[in-house]
XYZ file of C-alpha atoms in Angstrom:
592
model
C -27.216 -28.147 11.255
C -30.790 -29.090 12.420
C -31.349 -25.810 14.378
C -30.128 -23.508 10.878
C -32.650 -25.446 9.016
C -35.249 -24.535 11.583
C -34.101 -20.914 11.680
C -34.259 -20.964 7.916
C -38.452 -22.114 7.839
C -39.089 -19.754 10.793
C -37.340 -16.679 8.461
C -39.597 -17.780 5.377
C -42.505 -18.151 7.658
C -42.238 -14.859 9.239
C -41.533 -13.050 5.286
C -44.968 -15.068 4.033
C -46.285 -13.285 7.071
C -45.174 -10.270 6.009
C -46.089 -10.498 2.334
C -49.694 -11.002 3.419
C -49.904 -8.331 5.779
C -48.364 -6.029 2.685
C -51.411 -7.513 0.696
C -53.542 -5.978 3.465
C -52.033 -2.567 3.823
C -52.717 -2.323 -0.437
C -56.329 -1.949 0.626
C -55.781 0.216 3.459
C -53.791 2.655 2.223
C -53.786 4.034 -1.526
C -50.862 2.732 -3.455
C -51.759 5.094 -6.211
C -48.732 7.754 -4.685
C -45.085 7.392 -4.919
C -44.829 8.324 -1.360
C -47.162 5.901 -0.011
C -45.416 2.678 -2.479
C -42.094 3.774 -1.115
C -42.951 4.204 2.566
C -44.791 1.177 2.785
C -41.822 -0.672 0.827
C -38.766 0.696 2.901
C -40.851 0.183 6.012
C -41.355 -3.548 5.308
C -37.541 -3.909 4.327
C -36.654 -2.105 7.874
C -38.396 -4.343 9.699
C -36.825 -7.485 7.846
C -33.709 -5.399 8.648
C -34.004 -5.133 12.291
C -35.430 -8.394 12.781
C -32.292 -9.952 11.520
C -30.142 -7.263 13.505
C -32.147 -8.904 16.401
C -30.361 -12.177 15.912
C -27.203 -10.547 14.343
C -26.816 -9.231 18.066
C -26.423 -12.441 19.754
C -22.595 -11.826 17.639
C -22.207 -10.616 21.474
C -21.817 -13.604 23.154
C -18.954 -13.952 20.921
C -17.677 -11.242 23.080
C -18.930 -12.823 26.453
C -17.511 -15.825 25.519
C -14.125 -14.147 24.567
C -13.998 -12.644 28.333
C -14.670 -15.953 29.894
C -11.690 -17.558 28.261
C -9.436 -14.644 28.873
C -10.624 -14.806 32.348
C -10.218 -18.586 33.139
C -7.375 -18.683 31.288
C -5.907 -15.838 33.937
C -6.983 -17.701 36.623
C -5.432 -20.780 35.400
C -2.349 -19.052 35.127
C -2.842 -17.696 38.410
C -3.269 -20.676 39.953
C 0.025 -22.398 38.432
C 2.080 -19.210 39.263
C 1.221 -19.480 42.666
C 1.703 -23.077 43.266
C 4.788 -23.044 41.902
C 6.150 -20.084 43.956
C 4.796 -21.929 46.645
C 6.900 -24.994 45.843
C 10.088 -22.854 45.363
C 8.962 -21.273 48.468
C 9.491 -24.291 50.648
C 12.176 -25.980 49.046
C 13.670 -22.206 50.052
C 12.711 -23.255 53.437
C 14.469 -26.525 53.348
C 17.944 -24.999 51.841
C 18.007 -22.669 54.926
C 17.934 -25.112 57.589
C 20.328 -27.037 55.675
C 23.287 -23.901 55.778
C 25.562 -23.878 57.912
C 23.340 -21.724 60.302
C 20.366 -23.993 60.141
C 19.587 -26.879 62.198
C 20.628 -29.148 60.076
C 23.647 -27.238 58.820
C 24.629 -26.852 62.331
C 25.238 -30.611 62.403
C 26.935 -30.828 60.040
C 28.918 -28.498 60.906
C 29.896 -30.031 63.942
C 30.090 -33.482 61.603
C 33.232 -31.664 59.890
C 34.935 -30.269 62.929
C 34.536 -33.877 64.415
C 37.495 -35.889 64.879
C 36.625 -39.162 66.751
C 34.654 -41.557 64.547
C 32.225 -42.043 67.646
C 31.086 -38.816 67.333
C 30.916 -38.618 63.868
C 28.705 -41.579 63.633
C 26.279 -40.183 66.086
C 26.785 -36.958 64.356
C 25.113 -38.478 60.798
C 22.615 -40.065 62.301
C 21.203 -36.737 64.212
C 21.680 -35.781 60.354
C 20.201 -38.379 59.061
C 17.018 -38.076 61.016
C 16.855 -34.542 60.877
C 16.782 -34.535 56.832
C 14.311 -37.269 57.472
C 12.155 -35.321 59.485
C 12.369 -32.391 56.689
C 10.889 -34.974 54.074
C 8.577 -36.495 56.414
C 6.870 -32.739 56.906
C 7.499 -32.028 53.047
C 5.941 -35.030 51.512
C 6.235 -34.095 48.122
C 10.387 -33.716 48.329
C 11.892 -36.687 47.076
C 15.351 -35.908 46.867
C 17.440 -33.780 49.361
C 21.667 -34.282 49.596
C 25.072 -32.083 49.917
C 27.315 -32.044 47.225
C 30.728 -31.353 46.628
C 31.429 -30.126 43.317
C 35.279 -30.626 43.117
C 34.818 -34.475 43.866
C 31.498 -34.883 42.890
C 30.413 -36.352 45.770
C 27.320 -36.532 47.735
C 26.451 -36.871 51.301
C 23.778 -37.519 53.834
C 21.153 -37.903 50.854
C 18.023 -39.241 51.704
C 17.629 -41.528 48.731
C 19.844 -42.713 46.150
C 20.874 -40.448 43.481
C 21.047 -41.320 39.207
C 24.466 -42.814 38.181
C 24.953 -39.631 35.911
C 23.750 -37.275 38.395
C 25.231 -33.553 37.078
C 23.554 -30.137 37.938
C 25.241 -28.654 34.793
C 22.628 -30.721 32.944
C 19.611 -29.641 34.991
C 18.049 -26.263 33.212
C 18.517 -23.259 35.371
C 15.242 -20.853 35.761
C 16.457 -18.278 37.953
C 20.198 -17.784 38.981
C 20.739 -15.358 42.259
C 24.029 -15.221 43.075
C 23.912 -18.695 45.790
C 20.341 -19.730 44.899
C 19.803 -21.439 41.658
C 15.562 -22.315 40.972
C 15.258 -25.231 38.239
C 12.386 -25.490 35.971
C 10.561 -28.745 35.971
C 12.856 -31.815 35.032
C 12.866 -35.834 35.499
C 14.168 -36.563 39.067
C 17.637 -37.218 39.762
C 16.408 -39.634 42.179
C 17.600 -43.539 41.472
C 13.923 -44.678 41.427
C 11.739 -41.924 40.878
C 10.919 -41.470 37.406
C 8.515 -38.139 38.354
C 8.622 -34.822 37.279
C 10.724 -32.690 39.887
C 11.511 -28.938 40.394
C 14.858 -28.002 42.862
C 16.501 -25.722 44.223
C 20.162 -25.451 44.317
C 22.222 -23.774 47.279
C 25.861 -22.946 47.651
C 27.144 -22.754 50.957
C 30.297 -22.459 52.764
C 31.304 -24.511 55.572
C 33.692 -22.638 58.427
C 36.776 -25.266 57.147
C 36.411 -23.262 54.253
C 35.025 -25.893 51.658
C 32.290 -25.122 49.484
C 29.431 -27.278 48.904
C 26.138 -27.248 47.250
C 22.363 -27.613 48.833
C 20.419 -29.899 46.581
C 16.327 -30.299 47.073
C 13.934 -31.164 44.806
C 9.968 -31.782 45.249
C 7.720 -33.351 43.213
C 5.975 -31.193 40.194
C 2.563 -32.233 38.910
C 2.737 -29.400 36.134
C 2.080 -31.023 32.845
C -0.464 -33.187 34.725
C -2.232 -29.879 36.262
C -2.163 -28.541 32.627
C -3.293 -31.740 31.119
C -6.341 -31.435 33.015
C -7.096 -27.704 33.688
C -7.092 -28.173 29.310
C -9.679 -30.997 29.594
C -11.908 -28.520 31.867
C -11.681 -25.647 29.803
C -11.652 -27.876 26.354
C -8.619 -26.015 24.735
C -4.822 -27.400 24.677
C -3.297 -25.062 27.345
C 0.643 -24.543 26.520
C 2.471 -23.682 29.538
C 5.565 -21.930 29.515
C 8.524 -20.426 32.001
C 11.106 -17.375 30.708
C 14.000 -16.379 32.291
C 15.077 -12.955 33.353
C 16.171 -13.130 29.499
C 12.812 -14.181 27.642
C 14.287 -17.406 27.187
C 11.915 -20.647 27.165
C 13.493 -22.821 30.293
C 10.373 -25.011 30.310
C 7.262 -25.743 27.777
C 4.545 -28.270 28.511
C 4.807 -29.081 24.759
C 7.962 -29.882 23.099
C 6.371 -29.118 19.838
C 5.361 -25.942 20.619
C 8.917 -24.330 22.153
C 12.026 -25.277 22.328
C 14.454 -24.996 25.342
C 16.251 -21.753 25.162
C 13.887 -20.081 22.251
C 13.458 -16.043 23.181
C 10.134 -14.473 23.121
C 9.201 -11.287 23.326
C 6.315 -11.017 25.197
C 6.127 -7.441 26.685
C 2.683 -7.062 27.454
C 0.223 -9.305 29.905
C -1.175 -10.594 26.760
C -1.476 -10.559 22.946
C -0.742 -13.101 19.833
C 2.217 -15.135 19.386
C 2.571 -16.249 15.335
C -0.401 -18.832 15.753
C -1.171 -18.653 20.105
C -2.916 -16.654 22.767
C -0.739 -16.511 25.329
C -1.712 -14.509 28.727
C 1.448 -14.280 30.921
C 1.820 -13.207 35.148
C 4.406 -12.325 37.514
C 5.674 -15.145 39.600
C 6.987 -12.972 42.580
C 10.516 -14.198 40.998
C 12.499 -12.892 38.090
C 11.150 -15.703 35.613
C 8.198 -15.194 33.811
C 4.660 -17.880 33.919
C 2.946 -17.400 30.383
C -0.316 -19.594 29.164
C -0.830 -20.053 25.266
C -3.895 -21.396 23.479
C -3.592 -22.348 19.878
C -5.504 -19.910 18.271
C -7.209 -22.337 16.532
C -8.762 -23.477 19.459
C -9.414 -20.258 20.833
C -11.416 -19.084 18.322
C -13.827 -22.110 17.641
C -16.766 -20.368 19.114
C -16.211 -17.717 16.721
C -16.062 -19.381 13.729
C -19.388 -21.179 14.437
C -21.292 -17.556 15.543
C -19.439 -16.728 11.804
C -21.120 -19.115 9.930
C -24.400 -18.313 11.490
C -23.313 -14.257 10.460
C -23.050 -15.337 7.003
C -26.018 -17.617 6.782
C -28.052 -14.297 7.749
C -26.397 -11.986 5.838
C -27.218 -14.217 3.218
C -30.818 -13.902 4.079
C -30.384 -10.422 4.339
C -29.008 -10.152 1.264
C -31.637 -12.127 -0.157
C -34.649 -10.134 1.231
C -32.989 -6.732 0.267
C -32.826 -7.719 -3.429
C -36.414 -8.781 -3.459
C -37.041 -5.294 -1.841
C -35.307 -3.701 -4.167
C -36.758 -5.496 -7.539
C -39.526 -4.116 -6.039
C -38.735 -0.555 -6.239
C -37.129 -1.298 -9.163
C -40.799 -2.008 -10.630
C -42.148 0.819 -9.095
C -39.602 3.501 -10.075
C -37.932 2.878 -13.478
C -40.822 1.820 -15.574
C -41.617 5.257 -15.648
C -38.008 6.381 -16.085
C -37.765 4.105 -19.248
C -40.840 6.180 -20.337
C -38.819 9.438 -19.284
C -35.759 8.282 -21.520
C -37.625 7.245 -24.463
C -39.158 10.675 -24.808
C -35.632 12.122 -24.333
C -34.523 10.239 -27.067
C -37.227 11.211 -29.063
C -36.554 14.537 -28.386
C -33.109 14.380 -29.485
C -34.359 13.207 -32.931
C -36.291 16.431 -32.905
C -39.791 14.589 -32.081
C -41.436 17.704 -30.162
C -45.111 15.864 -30.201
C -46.603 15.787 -26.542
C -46.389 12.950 -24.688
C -50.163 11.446 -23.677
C -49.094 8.378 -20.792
C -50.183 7.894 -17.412
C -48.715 5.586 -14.903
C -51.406 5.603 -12.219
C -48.794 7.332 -10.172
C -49.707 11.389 -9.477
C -46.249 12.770 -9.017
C -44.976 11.036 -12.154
C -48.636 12.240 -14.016
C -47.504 15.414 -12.984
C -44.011 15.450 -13.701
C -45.238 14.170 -17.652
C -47.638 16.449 -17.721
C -44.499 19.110 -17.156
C -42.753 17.605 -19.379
C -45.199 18.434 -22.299
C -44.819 21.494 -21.230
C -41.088 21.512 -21.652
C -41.344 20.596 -24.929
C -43.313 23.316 -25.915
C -40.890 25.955 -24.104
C -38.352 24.166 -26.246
C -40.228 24.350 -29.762
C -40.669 28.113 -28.921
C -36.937 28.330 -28.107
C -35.968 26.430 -31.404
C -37.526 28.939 -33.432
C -36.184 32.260 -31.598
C -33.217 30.379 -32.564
C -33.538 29.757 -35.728
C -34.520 33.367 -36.338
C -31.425 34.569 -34.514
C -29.248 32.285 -36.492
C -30.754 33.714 -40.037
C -30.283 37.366 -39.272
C -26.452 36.830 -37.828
C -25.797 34.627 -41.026
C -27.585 37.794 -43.179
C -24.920 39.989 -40.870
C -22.299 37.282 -41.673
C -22.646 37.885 -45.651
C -22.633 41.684 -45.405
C -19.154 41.444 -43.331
C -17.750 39.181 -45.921
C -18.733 42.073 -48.820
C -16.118 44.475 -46.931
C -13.047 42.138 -46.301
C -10.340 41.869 -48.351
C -10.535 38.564 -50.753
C -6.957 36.473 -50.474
C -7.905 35.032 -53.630
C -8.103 38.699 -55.177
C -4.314 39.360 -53.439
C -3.059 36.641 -54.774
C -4.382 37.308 -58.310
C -3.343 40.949 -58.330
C 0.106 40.118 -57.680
C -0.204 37.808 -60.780
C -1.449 40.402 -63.134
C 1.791 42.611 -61.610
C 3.792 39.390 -62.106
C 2.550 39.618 -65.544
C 2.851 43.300 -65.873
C 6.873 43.081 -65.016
C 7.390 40.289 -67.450
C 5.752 42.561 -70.156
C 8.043 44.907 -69.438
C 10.694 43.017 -69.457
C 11.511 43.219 -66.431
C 12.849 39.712 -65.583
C 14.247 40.612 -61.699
C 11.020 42.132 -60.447
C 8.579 39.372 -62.201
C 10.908 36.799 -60.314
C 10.337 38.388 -57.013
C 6.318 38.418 -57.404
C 6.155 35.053 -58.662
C 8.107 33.602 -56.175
C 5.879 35.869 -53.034
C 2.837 34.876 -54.776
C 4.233 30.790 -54.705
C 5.202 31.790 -50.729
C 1.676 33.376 -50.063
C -0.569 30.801 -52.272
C 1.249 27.656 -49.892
C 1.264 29.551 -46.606
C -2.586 30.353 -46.523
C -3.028 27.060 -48.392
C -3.942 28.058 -51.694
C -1.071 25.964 -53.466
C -1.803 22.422 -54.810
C 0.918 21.546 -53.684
C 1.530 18.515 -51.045
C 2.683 19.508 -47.391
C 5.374 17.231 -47.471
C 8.791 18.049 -46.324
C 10.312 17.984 -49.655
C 7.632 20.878 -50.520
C 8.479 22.324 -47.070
C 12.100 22.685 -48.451
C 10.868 24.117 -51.783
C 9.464 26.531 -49.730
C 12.288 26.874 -47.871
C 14.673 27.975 -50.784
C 12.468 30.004 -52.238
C 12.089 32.174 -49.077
C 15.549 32.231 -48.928
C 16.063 33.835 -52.819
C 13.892 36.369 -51.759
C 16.053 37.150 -48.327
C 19.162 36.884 -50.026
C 18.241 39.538 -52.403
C 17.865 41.863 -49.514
C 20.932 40.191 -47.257
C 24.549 39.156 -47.545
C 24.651 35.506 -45.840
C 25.623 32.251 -47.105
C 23.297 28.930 -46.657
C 24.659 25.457 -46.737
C 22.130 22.244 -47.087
C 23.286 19.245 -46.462
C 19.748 17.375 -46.939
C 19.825 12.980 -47.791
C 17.416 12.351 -50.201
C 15.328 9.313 -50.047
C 11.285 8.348 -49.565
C 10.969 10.329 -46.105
C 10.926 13.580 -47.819
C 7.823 12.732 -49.955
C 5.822 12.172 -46.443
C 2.990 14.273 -44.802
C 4.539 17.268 -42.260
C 2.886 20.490 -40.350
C 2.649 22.932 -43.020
C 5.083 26.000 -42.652
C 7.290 24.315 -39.902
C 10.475 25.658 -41.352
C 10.446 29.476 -42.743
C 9.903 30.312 -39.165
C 13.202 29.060 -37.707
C 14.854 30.118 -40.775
C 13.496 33.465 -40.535
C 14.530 34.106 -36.801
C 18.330 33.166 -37.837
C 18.071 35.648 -40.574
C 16.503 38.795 -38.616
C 17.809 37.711 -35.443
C 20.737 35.787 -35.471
C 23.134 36.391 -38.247
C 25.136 39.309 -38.914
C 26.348 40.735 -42.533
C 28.259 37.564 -44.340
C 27.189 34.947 -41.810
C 25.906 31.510 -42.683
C 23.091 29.271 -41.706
C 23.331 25.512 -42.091
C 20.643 23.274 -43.199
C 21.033 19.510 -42.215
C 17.604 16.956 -42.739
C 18.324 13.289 -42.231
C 16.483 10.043 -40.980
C 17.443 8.947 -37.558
C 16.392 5.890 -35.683
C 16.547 3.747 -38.040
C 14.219 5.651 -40.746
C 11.663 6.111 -37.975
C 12.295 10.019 -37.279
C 13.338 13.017 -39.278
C 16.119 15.479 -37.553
C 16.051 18.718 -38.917
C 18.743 20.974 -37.538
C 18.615 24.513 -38.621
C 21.891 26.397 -37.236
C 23.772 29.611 -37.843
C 27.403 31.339 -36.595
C 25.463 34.312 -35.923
C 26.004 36.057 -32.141
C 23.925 33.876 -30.255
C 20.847 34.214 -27.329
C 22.127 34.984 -23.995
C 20.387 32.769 -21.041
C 17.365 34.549 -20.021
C 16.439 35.270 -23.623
C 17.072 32.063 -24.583
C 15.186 30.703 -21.291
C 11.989 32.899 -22.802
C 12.384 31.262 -25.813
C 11.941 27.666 -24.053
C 8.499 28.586 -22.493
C 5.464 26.880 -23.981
C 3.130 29.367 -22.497
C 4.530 32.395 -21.727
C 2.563 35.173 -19.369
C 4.871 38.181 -19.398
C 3.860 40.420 -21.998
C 7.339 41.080 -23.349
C 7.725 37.791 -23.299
C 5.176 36.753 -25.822
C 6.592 39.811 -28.038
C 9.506 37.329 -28.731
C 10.025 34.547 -30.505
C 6.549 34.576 -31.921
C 7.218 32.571 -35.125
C 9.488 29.782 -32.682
C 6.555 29.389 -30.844
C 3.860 28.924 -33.461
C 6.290 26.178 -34.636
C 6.354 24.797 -31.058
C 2.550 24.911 -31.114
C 1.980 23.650 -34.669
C 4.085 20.495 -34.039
C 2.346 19.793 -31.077
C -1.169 20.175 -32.773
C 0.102 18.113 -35.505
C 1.898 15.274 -34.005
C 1.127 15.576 -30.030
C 3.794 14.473 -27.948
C 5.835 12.294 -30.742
C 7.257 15.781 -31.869
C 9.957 17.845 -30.385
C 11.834 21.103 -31.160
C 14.950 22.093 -29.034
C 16.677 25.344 -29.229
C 20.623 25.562 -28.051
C 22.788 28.561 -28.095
C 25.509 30.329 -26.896
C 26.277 34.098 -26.796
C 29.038 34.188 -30.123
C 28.713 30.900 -30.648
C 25.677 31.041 -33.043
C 21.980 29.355 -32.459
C 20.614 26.151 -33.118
C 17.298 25.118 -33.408
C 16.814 20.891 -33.676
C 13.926 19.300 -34.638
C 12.457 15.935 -34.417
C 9.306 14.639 -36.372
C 8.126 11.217 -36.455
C 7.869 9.804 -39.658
C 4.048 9.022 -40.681
């Protein structure tokens, strides 16, 4: 903590430092440029910048240290591999002179085939001294004896075995066919309480019994671990798998336990929360070395702290840089947006500022320029506008006035009624009622009970040129007095008639609430000969390319487009039909 603090003075040090020698480039070079404020600006936050990347690199050693862990760890491992395999190795050694074809197994050999106790007795003592002899040369075996499984018992063993003394309960490494390799165990020796690995042999004697080789040496495993972890200051976890990935031995219970599979299939990787490096033994079980990742990563959390300490100073630095160019840069923006505003208010007056800076001088001294271009280009535009709005007028003198339509066909309405004649004066006053609500001329609501008016009214006319029938089946009630698209139903109605109904057919008329009063269903059907698929497909399109398409089913689609102008996507129309079956056309409007 000392040694941050220190790093943290020497930092503010070096940036008073560097403040002072800004205050001395100010009257070296002009600051009256742009170019000059920002180069001499960025340069002085670069060099902040790499001076911290300066310490930032010593992140490295992270790296350096991360190799010299992976590497002592692999020696470690190394190390305990091979002194292991070198304790299997000799307690291989032993078994062999111990078969029937070693010295030893020789002897006893001839100790079977015996038959005089004389002989015998000499016979077990040559034994005797022989297996002796063995653990005189091997001073770490402690235990070395023949036993016969089917009467579990043992002879010519060196020292005196446990009470419950059972090689079922010892925990097989490596099984080869005779040769059985233990992993590290308590001794099965009556007063040794050490840490033992064996080896266990099955032999066959020429009388044709079968016995078992049994040698075990001394292990100093956990103690080797215990210490190589003390040296290297990180909890080394040492581990043997089977041919089968199965734990047979772990230095910490905790950690393991006895018959757990991992699946460790490279040299070395991450284990839920270890670092485990793993080597061939020269055998078919594995040797693998785990560090708590915890503990493998301490260096690296302290070089993180000191990361974030300077990337706070970093951070720090670079927002005191950039208040600076901050200062330096949008002052004269603001000034740039308040004239824009001004401008927008139609304030055309030049602007008279200076900000001791030349390229923003200049660039105001444009922008008075602008302006002017702009008044210039205000009035060509206001002269154009006059003379198309003159133009404008003199079109309107030649078009035909709706207003004088509709009252012409009033004075005719008029006209007929003089005459008395009651059919025609119907006809006109009902067309001019059509035309004055269609082009919105009528004072009349669009609601959907006006939409119906409409509706029937169209329909008198039709049926004075037509033989068909029309059947309404319309609820009354509140809905019908609310707001609708204008003109949403003499379309559909209109395609039945022209297009869908022969001579004597009849078109049905059904409005209801649905949805509990929240929607209006209008469904406009007819018996009439139907739309066969790909016409009726054309009639589905929204936006239609094909020319020929857009020939049909004009007045469907202005009601598709109407309803979606009106309502968006809370309104739908549907169209179903089937060739002699008759058309119908459904539609759904929300309720406003």
């Amino acid at each position: 903590m000392y040694t941050i603090i220190n790093l943290i003075f020497y930092y503010l040090w070096h940036l008073i430092d560097m403040v002072n020698f800004l205050k001395k480039l100010n009257s070296i070079f002009s600051l009256s440029t742009l170019k000059n404020r920002i180069v001499i600006t960025l340069t002085a936050g670069i060099m902040c910048c790499c001076f911290l990347m300066v310490i930032v690199s010593y992140n490295a050693i992270y790296r350096i240290q991360e190799d010299k862990i992976k590497t002592v760890m692999s020696f470690d491992l190394q190390q305990q591999s091979a002194k292991l395999a070198q304790k299997y190795a000799n307690l291989l050694q032993i078994t062999q002179q111990m078969a029937p074809e070693g010295n030893v197994g020789s002897l006893v050999e001839e100790y079977f085939a015996a038959k005089e106790s004389y002989n015998r007795l000499v016979l077990s003592r040559s034994i005797a001294s022989s297996i002796g002899l063995i653990t005189f040369s091997n001073s770490d075996v402690e235990l070395v004896t023949y036993y016969y499984p089917k009467s579990r018992q043992t002879v010519f063993a060196n020292l005196p075995l446990q009470d419950d003394f059972s090689l079922q309960a010892l925990p097989d490494l490596e099984d080869n066919a005779n040769i059985i390799y233990q992993s590290p165990h308590l001794s099965q020796c009556r007063f040794s309480a050490d840490q033992v690995v064996s080896v266990v042999r099955k032999i066959t004697f020429s009388n044709g019994q079968q016995w078992i080789i049994y040698v075990e040496t001394k292990s100093d495993t956990a103690n080797d671990i215990n210490m190589l972890s003390r040296s290297a200051n990180m909890p080394y976890i040492l581990t043997l798998l089977d041919r089968r990935d199965r734990v047979r031995y772990c230095s910490n219970l905790n950690a393991f336990s006895n018959g757990q599979i991992l699946n460790l299939d490279e040299k070395s990787g991450t284990l839920g929360k270890y670092i485990w490096n793993q080597t061939e033994s020269g055998y078919e079980y594995k040797t693998v070395l785990l560090v708590p990742a915890v503990s493998y990563n301490h260096e690296f959390y302290i070089w993180k702290n000191h990361i974030l300490l300077i990337f706070g100073l970093t951070v720090i630095i670079m927002a005191f840089i950039t208040i600076m160019l901050l200062q330096l840069i949008y002052k004269p923006l603001r000034v740039f947006e308040s004239e824009m505003e001004s401008i927008g208010k139609g304030n055309m007056n030049a602007l008279h500022y200076r900000t001791g800076i030349d390229e923003f001088d200049k660039l105001f001294d444009k922008f008075n320029t602008m302006k002017q271009q702009i008044q210039q280009l205000m009035h060509d535009v206001q002269e154009k506008e006059e003379r198309r709005h003159q133009l404008e007028l003199e079109k309107l003198i030649y078009q035909i006035n709706p207003h004088f339509l509709l009252n012409t066909l009033n004075s005719v309405h008029w006209l007929a009624v003089l005459h008395k004649q009651n059919d025609i004066g119907k006809v006109i006053s009902t067309l001019n009622f059509l035309l004055s609500y269609n082009i919105g001329r009528s004072k009349e609501p669009a609601t959907l009970r006006t939409e119906i008016k409409v509706l029937r009214s169209y329909i008198e006319l039709q049926q004075m040129r037509y033989d068909f029938k029309v059947i309404e089946n319309i609820e009354d009630g509140e809905y019908l007095d609310r707001p609708v698209a204008r003109f949403i139903l003499q379309p559909v109605v209109e395609n039945a008639i022209y297009h869908g109904i022969d001579e004597n057919g009849t078109i049905e008329i059904n409005v209801m609430p649905v949805n509990n009063r929240k929607d209006i269903k209008i469904v406009i059907k007819d018996n009439g000969k139907g739309i066969n698929e790909h016409a009726l497909a054309m009639l589905r399109q929204t936006d239609p390319d094909d020319s020929k398409t857009q020939k049909h089913g004009i007045g469907l689609r202005y009601v598709r487009s109407i309803l979606k102008s009106f309502y968006g996507n809370s309104a739908y129309m549907t169209i179903d039909s089937m060739p002699g079956h008759g058309t119908a056309v459904t539609l759904c409007l929300p309720l406003r």
